[in-house]
PDB file of C-alpha atoms in Angstrom:
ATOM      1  CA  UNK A  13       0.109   2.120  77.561  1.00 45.00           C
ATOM      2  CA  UNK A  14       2.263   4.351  75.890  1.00 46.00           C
ATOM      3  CA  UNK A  15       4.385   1.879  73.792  1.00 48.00           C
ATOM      4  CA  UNK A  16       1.128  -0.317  73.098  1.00 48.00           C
ATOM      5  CA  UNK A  17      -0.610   1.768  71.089  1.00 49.00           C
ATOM      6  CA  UNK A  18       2.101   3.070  69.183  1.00 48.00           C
ATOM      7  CA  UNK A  19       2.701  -0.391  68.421  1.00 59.00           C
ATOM      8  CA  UNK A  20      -0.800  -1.292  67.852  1.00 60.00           C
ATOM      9  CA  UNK A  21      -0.755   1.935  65.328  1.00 61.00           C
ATOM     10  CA  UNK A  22       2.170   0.479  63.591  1.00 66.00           C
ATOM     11  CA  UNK A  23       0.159  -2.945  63.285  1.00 59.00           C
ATOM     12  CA  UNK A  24      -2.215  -0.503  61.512  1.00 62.00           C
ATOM     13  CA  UNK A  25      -0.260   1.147  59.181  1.00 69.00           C
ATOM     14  CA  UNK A  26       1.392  -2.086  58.084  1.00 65.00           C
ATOM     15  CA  UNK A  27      -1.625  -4.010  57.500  1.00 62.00           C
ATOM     16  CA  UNK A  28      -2.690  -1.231  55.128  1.00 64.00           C
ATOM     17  CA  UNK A  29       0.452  -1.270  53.318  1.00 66.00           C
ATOM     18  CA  UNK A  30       0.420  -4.669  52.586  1.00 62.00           C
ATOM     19  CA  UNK A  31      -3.292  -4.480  51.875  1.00 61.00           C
ATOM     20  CA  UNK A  32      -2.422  -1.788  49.020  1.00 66.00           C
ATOM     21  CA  UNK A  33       0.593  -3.566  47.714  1.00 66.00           C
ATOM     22  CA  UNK A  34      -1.265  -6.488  47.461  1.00 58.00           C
ATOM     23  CA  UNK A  35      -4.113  -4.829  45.501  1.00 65.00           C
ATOM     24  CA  UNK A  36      -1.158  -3.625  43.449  1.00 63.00           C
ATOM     25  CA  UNK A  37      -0.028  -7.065  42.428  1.00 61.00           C
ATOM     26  CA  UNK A  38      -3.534  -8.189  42.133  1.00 58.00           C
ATOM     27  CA  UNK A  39      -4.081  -5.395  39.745  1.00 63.00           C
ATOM     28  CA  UNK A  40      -1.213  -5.865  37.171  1.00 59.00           C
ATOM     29  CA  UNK A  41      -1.863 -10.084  37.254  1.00 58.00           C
ATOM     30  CA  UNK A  42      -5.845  -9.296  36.205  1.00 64.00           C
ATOM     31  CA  UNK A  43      -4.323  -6.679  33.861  1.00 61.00           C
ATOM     32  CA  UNK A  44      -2.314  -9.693  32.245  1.00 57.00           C
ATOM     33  CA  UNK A  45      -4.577 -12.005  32.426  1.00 55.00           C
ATOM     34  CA  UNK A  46      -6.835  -9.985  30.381  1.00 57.00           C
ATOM     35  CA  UNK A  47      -4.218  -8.733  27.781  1.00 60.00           C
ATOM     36  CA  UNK A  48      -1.739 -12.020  28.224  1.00 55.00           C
ATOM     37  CA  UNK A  49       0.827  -9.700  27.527  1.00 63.00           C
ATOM     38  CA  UNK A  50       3.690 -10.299  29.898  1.00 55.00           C
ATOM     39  CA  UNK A  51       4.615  -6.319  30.608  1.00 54.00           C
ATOM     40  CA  UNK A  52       1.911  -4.498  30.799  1.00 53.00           C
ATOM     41  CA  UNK A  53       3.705  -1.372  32.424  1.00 58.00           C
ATOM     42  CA  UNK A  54       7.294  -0.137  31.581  1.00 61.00           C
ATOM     43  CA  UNK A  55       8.332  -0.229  35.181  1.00 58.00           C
ATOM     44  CA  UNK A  56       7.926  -3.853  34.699  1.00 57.00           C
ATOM     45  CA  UNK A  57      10.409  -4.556  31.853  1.00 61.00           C
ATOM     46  CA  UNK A  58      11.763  -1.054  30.700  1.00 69.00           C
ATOM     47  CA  UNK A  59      14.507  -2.591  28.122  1.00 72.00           C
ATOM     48  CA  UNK A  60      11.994  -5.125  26.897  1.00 65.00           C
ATOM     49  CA  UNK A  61       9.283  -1.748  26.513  1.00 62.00           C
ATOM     50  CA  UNK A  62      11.264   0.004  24.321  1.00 71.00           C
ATOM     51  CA  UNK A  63      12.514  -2.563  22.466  1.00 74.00           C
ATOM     52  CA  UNK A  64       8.597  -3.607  21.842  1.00 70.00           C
ATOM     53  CA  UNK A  65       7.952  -0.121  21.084  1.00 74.00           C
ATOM     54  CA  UNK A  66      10.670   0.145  18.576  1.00 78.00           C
ATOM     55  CA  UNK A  67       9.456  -3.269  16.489  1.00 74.00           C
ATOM     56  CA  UNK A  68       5.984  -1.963  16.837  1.00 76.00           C
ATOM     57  CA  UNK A  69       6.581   1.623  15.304  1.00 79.00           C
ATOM     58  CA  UNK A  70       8.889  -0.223  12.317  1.00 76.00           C
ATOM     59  CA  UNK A  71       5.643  -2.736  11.920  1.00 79.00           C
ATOM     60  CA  UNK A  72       3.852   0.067  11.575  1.00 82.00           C
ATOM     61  CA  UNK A  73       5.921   1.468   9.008  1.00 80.00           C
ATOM     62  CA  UNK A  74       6.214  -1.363   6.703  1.00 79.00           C
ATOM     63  CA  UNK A  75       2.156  -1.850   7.106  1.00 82.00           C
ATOM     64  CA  UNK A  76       1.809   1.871   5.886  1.00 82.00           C
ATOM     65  CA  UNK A  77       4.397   1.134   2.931  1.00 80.00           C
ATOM     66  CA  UNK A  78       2.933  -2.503   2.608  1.00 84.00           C
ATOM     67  CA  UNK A  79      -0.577  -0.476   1.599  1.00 84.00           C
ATOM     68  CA  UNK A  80       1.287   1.483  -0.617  1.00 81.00           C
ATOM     69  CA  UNK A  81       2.693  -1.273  -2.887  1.00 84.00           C
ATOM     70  CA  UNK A  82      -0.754  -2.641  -2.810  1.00 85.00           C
ATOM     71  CA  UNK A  83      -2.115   0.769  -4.481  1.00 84.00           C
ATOM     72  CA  UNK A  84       0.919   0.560  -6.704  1.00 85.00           C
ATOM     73  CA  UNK A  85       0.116  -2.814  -8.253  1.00 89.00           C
ATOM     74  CA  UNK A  86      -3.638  -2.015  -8.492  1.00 90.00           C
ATOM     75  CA  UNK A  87      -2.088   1.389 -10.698  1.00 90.00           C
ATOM     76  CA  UNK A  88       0.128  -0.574 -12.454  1.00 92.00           C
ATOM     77  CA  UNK A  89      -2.319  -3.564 -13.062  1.00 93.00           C
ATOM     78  CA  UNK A  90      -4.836  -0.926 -14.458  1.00 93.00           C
ATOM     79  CA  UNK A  91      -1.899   0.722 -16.959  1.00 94.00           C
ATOM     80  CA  UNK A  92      -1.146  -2.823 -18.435  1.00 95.00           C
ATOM     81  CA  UNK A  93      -4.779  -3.012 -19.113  1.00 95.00           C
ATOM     82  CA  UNK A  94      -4.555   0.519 -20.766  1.00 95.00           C
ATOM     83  CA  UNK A  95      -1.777  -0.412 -22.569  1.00 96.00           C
ATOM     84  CA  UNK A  96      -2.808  -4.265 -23.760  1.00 96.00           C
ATOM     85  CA  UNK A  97      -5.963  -1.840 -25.254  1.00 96.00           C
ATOM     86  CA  UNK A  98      -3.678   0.305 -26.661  1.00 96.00           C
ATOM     87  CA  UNK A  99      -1.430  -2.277 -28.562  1.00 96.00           C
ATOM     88  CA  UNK A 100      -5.117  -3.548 -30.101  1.00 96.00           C
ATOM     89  CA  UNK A 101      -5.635  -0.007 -31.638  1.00 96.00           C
ATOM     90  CA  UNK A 102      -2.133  -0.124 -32.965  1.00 96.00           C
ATOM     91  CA  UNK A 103      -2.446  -3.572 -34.280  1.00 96.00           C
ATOM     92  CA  UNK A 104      -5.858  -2.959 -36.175  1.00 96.00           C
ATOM     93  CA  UNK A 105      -5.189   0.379 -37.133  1.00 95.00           C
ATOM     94  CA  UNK A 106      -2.018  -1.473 -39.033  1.00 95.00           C
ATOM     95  CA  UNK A 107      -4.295  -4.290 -40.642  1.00 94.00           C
ATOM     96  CA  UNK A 108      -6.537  -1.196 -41.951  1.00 94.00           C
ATOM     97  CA  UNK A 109      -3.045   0.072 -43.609  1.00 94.00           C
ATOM     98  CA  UNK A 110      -1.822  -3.731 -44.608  1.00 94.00           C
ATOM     99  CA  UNK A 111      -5.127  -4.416 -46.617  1.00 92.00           C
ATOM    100  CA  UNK A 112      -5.102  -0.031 -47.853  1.00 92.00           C
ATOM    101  CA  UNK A 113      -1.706  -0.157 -49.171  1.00 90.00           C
ATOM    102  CA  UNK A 114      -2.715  -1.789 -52.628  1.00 89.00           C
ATOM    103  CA  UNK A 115      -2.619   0.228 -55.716  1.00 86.00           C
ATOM    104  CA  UNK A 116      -5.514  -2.235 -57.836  1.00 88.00           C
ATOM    105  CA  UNK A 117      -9.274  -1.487 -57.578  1.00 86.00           C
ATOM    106  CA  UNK A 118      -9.751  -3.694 -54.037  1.00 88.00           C
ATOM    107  CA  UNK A 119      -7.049  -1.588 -52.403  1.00 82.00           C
ATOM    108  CA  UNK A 120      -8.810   1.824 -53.372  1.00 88.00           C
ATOM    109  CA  UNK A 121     -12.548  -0.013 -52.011  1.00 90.00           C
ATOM    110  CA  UNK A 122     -10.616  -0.808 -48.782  1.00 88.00           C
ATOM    111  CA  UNK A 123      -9.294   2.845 -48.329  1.00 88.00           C
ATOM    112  CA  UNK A 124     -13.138   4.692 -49.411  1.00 90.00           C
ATOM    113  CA  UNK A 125     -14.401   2.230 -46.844  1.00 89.00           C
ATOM    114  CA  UNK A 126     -11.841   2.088 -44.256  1.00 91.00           C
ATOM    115  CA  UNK A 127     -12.188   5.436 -43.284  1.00 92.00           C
ATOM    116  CA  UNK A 128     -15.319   5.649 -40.614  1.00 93.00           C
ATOM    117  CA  UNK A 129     -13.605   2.672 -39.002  1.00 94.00           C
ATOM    118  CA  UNK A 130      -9.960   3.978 -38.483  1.00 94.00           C
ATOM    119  CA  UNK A 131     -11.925   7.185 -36.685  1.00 95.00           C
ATOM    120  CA  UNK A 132     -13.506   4.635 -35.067  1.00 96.00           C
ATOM    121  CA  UNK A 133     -10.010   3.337 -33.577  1.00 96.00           C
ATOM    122  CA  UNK A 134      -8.297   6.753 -33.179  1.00 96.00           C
ATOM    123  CA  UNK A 135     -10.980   7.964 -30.831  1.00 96.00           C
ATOM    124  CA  UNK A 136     -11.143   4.437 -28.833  1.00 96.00           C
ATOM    125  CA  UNK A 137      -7.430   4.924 -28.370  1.00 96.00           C
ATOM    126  CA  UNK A 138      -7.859   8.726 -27.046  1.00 96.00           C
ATOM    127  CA  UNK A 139     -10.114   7.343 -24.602  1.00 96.00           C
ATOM    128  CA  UNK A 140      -7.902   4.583 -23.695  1.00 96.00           C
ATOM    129  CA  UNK A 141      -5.237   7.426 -23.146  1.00 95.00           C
ATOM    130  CA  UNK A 142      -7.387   9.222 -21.089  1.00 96.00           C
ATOM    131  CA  UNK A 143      -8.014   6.298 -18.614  1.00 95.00           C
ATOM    132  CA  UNK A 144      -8.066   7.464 -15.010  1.00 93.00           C
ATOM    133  CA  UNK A 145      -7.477   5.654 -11.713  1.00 90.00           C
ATOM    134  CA  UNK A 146      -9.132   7.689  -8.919  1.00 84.00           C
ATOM    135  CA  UNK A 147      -8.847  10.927  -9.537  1.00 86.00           C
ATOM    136  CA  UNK A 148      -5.881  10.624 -11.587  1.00 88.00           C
ATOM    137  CA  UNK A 149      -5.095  10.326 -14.923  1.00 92.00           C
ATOM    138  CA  UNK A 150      -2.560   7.413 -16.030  1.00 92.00           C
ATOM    139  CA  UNK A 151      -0.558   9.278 -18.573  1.00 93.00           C
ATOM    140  CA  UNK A 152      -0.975  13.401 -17.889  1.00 92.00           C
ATOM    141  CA  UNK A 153       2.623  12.916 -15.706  1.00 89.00           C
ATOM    142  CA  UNK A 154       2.097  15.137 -12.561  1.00 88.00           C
ATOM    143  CA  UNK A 155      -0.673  16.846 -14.953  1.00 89.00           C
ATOM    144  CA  UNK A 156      -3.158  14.310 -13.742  1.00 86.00           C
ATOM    145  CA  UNK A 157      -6.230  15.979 -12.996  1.00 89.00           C
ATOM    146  CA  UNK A 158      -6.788  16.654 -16.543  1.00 90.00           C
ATOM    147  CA  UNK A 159      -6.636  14.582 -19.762  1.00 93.00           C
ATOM    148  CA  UNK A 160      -3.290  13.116 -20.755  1.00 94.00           C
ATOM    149  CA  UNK A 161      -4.554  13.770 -24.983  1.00 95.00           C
ATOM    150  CA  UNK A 162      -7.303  16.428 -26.452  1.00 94.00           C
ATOM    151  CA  UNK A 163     -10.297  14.907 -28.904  1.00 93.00           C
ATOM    152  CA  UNK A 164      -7.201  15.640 -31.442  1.00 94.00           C
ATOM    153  CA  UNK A 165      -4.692  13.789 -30.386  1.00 93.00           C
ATOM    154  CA  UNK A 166      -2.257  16.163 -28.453  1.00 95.00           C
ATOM    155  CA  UNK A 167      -0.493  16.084 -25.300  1.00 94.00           C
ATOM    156  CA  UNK A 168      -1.712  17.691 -22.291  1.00 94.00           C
ATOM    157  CA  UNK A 169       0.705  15.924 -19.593  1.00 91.00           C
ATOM    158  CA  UNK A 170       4.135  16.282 -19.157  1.00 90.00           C
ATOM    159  CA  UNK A 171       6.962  14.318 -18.587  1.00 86.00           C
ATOM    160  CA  UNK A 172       7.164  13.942 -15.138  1.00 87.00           C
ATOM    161  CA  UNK A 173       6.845  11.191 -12.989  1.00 85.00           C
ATOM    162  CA  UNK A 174       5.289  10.373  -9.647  1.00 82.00           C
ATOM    163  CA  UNK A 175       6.920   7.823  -7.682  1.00 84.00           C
ATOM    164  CA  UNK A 176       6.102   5.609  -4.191  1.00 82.00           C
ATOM    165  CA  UNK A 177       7.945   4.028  -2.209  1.00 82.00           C
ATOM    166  CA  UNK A 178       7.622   0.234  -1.332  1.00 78.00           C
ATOM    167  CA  UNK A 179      10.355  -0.345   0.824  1.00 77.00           C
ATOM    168  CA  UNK A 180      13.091   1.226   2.969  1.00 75.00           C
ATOM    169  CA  UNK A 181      14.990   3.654   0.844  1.00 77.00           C
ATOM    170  CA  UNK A 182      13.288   2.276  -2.602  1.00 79.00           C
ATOM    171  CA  UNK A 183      11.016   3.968  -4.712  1.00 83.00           C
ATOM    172  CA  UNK A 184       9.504   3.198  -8.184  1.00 84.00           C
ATOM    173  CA  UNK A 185       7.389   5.247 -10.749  1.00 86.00           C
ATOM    174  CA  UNK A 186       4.305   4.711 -10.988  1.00 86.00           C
ATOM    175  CA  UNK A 187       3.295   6.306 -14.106  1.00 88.00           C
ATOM    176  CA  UNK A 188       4.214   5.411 -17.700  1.00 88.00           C
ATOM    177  CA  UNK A 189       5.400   8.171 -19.425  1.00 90.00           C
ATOM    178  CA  UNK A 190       3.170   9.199 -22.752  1.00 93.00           C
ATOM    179  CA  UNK A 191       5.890  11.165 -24.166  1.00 93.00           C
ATOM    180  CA  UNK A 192       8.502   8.217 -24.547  1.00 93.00           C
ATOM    181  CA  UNK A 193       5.834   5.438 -24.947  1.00 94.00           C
ATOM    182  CA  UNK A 194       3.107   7.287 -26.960  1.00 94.00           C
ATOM    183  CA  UNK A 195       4.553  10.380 -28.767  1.00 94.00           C
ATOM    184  CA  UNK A 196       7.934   8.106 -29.257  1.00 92.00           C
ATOM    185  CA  UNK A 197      10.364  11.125 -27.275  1.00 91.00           C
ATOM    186  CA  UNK A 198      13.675   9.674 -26.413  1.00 85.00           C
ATOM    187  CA  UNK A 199      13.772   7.004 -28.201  1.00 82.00           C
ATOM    188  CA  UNK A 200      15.353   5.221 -30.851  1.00 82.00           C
ATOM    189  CA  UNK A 201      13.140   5.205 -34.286  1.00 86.00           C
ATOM    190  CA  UNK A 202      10.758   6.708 -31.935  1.00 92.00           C
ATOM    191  CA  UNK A 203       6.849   6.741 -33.255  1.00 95.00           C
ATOM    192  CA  UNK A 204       4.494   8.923 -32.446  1.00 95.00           C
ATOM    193  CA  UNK A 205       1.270   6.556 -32.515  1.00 96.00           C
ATOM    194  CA  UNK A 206      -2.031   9.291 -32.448  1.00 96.00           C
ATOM    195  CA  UNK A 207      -0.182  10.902 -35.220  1.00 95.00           C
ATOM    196  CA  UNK A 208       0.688   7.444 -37.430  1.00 96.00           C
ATOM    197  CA  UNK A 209      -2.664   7.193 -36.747  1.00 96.00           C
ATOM    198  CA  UNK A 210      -3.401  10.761 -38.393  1.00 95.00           C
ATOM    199  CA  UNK A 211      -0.794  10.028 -41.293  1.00 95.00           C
ATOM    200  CA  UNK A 212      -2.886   6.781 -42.085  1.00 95.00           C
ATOM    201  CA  UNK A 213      -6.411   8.872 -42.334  1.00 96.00           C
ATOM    202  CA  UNK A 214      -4.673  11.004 -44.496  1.00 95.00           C
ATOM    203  CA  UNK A 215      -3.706   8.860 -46.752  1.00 94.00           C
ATOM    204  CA  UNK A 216      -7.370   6.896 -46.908  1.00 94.00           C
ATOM    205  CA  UNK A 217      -8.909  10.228 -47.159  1.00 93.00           C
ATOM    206  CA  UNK A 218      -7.015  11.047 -50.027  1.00 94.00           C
ATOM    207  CA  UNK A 219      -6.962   7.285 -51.666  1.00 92.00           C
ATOM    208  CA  UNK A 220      -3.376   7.846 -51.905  1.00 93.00           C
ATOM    209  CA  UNK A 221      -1.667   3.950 -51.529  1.00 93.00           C
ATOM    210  CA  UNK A 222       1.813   5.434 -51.417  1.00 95.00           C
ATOM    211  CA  UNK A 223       0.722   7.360 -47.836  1.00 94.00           C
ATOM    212  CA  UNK A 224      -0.405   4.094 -46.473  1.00 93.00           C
ATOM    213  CA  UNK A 225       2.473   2.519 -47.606  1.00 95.00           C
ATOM    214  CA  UNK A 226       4.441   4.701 -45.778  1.00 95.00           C
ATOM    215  CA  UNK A 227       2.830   4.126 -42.449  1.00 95.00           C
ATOM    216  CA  UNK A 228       3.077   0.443 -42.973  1.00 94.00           C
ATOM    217  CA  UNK A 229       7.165   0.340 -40.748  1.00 95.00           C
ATOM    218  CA  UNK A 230       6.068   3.021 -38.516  1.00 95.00           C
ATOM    219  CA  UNK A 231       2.761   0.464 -37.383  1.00 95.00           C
ATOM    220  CA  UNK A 232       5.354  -2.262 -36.441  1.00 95.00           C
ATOM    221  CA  UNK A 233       7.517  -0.010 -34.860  1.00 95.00           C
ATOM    222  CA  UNK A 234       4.758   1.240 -32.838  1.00 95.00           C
ATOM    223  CA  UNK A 235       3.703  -2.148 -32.107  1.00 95.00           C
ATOM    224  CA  UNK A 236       7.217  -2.644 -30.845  1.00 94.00           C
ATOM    225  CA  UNK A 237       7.463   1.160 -28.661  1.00 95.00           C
ATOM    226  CA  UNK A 238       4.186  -0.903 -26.556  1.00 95.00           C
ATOM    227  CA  UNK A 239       5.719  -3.796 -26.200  1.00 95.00           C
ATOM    228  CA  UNK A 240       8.662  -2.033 -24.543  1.00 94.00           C
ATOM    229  CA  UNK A 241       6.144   0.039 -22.436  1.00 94.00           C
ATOM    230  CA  UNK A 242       4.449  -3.314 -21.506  1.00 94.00           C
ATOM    231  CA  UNK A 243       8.310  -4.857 -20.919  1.00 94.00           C
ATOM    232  CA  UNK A 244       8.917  -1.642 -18.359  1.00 92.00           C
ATOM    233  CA  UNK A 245       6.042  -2.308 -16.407  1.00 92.00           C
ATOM    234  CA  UNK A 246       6.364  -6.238 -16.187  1.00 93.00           C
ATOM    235  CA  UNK A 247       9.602  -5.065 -14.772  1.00 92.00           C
ATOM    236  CA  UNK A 248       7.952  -2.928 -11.879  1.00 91.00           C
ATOM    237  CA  UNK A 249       5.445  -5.449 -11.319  1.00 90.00           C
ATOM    238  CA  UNK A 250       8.108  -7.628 -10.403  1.00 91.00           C
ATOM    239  CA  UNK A 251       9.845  -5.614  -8.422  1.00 88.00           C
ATOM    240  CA  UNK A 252       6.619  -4.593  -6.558  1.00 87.00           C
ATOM    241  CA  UNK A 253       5.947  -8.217  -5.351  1.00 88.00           C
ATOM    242  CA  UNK A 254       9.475  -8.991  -4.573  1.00 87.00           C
ATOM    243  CA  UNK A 255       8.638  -5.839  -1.978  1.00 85.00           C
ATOM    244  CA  UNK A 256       5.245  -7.538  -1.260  1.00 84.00           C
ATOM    245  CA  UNK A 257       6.757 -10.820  -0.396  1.00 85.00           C
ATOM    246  CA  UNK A 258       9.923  -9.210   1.481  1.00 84.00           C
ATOM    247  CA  UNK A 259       7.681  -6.911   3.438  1.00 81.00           C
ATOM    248  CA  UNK A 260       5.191  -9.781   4.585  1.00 82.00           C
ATOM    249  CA  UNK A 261       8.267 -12.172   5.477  1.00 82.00           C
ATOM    250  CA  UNK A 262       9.776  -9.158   7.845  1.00 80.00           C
ATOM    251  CA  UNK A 263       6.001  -7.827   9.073  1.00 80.00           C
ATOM    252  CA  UNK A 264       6.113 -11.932  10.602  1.00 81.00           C
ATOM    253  CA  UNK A 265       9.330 -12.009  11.944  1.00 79.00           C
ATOM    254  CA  UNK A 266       8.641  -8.565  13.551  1.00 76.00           C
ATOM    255  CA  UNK A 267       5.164  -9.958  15.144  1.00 76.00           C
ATOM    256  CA  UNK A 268       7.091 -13.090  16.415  1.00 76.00           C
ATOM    257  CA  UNK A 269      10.148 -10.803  17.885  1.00 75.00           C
ATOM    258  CA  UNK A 270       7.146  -8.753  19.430  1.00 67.00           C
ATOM    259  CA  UNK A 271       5.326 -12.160  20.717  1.00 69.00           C
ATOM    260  CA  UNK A 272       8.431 -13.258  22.300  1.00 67.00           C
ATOM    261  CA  UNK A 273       8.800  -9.843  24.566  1.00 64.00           C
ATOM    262  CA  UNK A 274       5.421  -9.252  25.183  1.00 59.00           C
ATOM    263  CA  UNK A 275       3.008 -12.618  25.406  1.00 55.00           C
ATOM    264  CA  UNK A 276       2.831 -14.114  28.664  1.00 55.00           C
ATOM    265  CA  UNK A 277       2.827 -18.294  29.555  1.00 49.00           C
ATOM    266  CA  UNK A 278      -1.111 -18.416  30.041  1.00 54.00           C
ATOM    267  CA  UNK A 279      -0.610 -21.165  32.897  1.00 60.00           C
ATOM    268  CA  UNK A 280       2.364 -18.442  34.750  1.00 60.00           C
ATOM    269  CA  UNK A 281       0.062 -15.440  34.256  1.00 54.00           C
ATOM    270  CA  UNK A 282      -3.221 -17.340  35.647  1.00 55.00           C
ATOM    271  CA  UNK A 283      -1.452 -19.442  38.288  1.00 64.00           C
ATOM    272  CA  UNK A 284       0.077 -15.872  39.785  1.00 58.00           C
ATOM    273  CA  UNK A 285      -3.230 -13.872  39.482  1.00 54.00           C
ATOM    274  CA  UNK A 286      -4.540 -16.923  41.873  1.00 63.00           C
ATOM    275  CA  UNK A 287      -2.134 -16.322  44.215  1.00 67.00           C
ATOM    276  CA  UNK A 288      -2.002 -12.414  44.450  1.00 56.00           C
ATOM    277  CA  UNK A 289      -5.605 -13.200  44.537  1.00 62.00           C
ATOM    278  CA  UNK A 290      -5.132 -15.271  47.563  1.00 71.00           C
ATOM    279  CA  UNK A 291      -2.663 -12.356  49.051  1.00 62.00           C
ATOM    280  CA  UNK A 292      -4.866 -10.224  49.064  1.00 58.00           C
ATOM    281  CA  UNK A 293      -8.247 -11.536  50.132  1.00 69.00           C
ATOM    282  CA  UNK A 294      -5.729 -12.683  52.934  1.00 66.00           C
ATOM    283  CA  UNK A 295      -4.725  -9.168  53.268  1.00 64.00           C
ATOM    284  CA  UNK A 296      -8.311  -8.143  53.982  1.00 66.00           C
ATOM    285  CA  UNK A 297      -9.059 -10.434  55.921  1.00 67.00           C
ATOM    286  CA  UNK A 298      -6.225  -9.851  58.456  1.00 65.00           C
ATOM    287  CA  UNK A 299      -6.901  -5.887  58.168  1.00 65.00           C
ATOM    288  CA  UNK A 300     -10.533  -6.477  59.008  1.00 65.00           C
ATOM    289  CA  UNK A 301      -9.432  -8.308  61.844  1.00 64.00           C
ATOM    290  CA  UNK A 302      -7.219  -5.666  63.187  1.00 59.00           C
ATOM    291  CA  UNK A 303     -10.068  -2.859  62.750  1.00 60.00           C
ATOM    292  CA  UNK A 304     -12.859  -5.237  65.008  1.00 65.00           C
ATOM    293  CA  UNK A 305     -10.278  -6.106  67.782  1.00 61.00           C
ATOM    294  CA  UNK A 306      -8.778  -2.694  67.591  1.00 54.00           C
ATOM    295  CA  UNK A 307     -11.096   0.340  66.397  1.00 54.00           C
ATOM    296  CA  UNK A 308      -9.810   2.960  64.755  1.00 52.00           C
ATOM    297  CA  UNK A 309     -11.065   5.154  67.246  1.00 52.00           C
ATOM    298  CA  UNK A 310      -8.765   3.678  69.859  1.00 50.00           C
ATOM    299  CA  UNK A 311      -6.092   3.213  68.416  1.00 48.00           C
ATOM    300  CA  UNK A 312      -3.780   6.022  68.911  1.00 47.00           C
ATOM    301  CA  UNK A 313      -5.612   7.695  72.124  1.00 46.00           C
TER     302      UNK A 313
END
């Protein structure tokens, strides 16, 4: 009687176990049949887990710098505007000093009258200056919060520059500095415009042709300091969507390297949830049977 019931007990104890491992099975087949993701668990695959884990955090990473470049090109796309605007000022503040620069009576109408409108242009172009994105503005430097130019035409920024990165270990400015482009600093034959503009007004003011004769090279050299400006930033546009296009062609070869680890066969994962489905009803079913035929109650008396 003895040995029966221990044996019956151990009939027991080993339907439950396979009861529970089946369960088990069952469990993680649902759980990849729901996800169709081949590990679910890193017991399952722990190499192929980590190496997942890794290519997600990098994906990550590039999506974060990937939203950065984006910004950067919106920034940059807005200073090109600022700066197209700009070169306008420039170019009809220089027609004002082309048809001013006479010395007969038209030239001397064209500076009396000339005058209202050139104010007209140096304020527009203070404005322009003064552009913000956000709550920065373009051309302060890492002054930003403020104006980059007073009502009179002088610099608040300074010469700094705020930069972003848009890939691994690359960075690139995204501000245009005021002081080399605008005020002419550091350059060669360096202008600076707001004041050309000031020289100009001057010289209307006080119908004096041989002022606005004067300004006349400065205009096309101003002209040209834009054009550079607008040169340097066509450069960094390129160079962002180079790191656009680079950054989307590695985001897809991470997602595939990812796919290949972690998506399951849909016909595998669905044909082997059946079956650990059949285990375990199975498992029940046999573990049922043992509690009618032998009650727990009876079992080890």
């Amino acid at each position: 009687m003895s040995a029966s019931r221990i044996s019956t007990g151990q009939i027991f104890s080993n339907a439950q176990s396979h009861v529970a491992s089946a369960r088990e099975k069952e469990i993680v087949s649902s759980e990849k049949a729901s996800t169709m993701k081949e590990i679910v668990r890193p017991s399952q695959n722990p190499s192929g887990w980590v190496q997942a884990a890794s290519l997600k955090d990098d994906l990550s990473i590039r999506e974060a710098i990937a939203k950065n470049t984006s910004l950067a090109t919106n920034v940059l796309n807005t200073t090109e505007m600022v700066l197209s605007q700009m070169q306008e000022c420039v170019q009809k503040a220089q027609e004002i000093a082309v048809g001013s620069a006479g010395t007969d009576d038209r030239g001397a109408a064209t500076r009396k009258h000339s005058q209202t409108e050139l104010q007209g242009i140096f304020d527009a172009a203070v404005q322009t200056l003064n552009t913000r994105y956000g709550n920065r503005t373009l051309f302060a430097g890492l002054k930003s919060q403020g104006a980059a130019f007073d009502r009179e035409g002088n610099y608040l920024g300074d010469s700094n520059s705020f930069e972003i990165e848009i890939a691994r270990g690359l960075t690139v400015p995204l501000n245009i500095s005021a002081e080399r482009y605008i005020q002419g600093k550091g350059t060669a034959d360096g202008v600076d415009i707001l004041t050309l503009f000031k020289d100009l007004q001057q010289g209307l003011r006080m119908d004096d042709p041989l002022l606005v004769q004067n300004t006349l090279e400065s205009f096309s050299k101003a002209n040209d300091q834009i054009s550079l400006a607008r040169s340097d930033l066509a450069a960094r546009m390129n160079q962002l969507d180079r790191a656009l296009e680079d950054t989307a062609n590695a985001t897809i070869d991470s997602k595939d390297a990812i796919s290949k680890i972690e998506d399951a066969d849909a016909i595998k994962v669905f044909s082997e949830l059946a079956r650990d489905q059949t285990v375990l009803r199975a498992s029940l079913q046999t573990s049922q049977k043992l509690l009618t035929e032998n009650p727990s109650d009876i079992l080890y008396k």
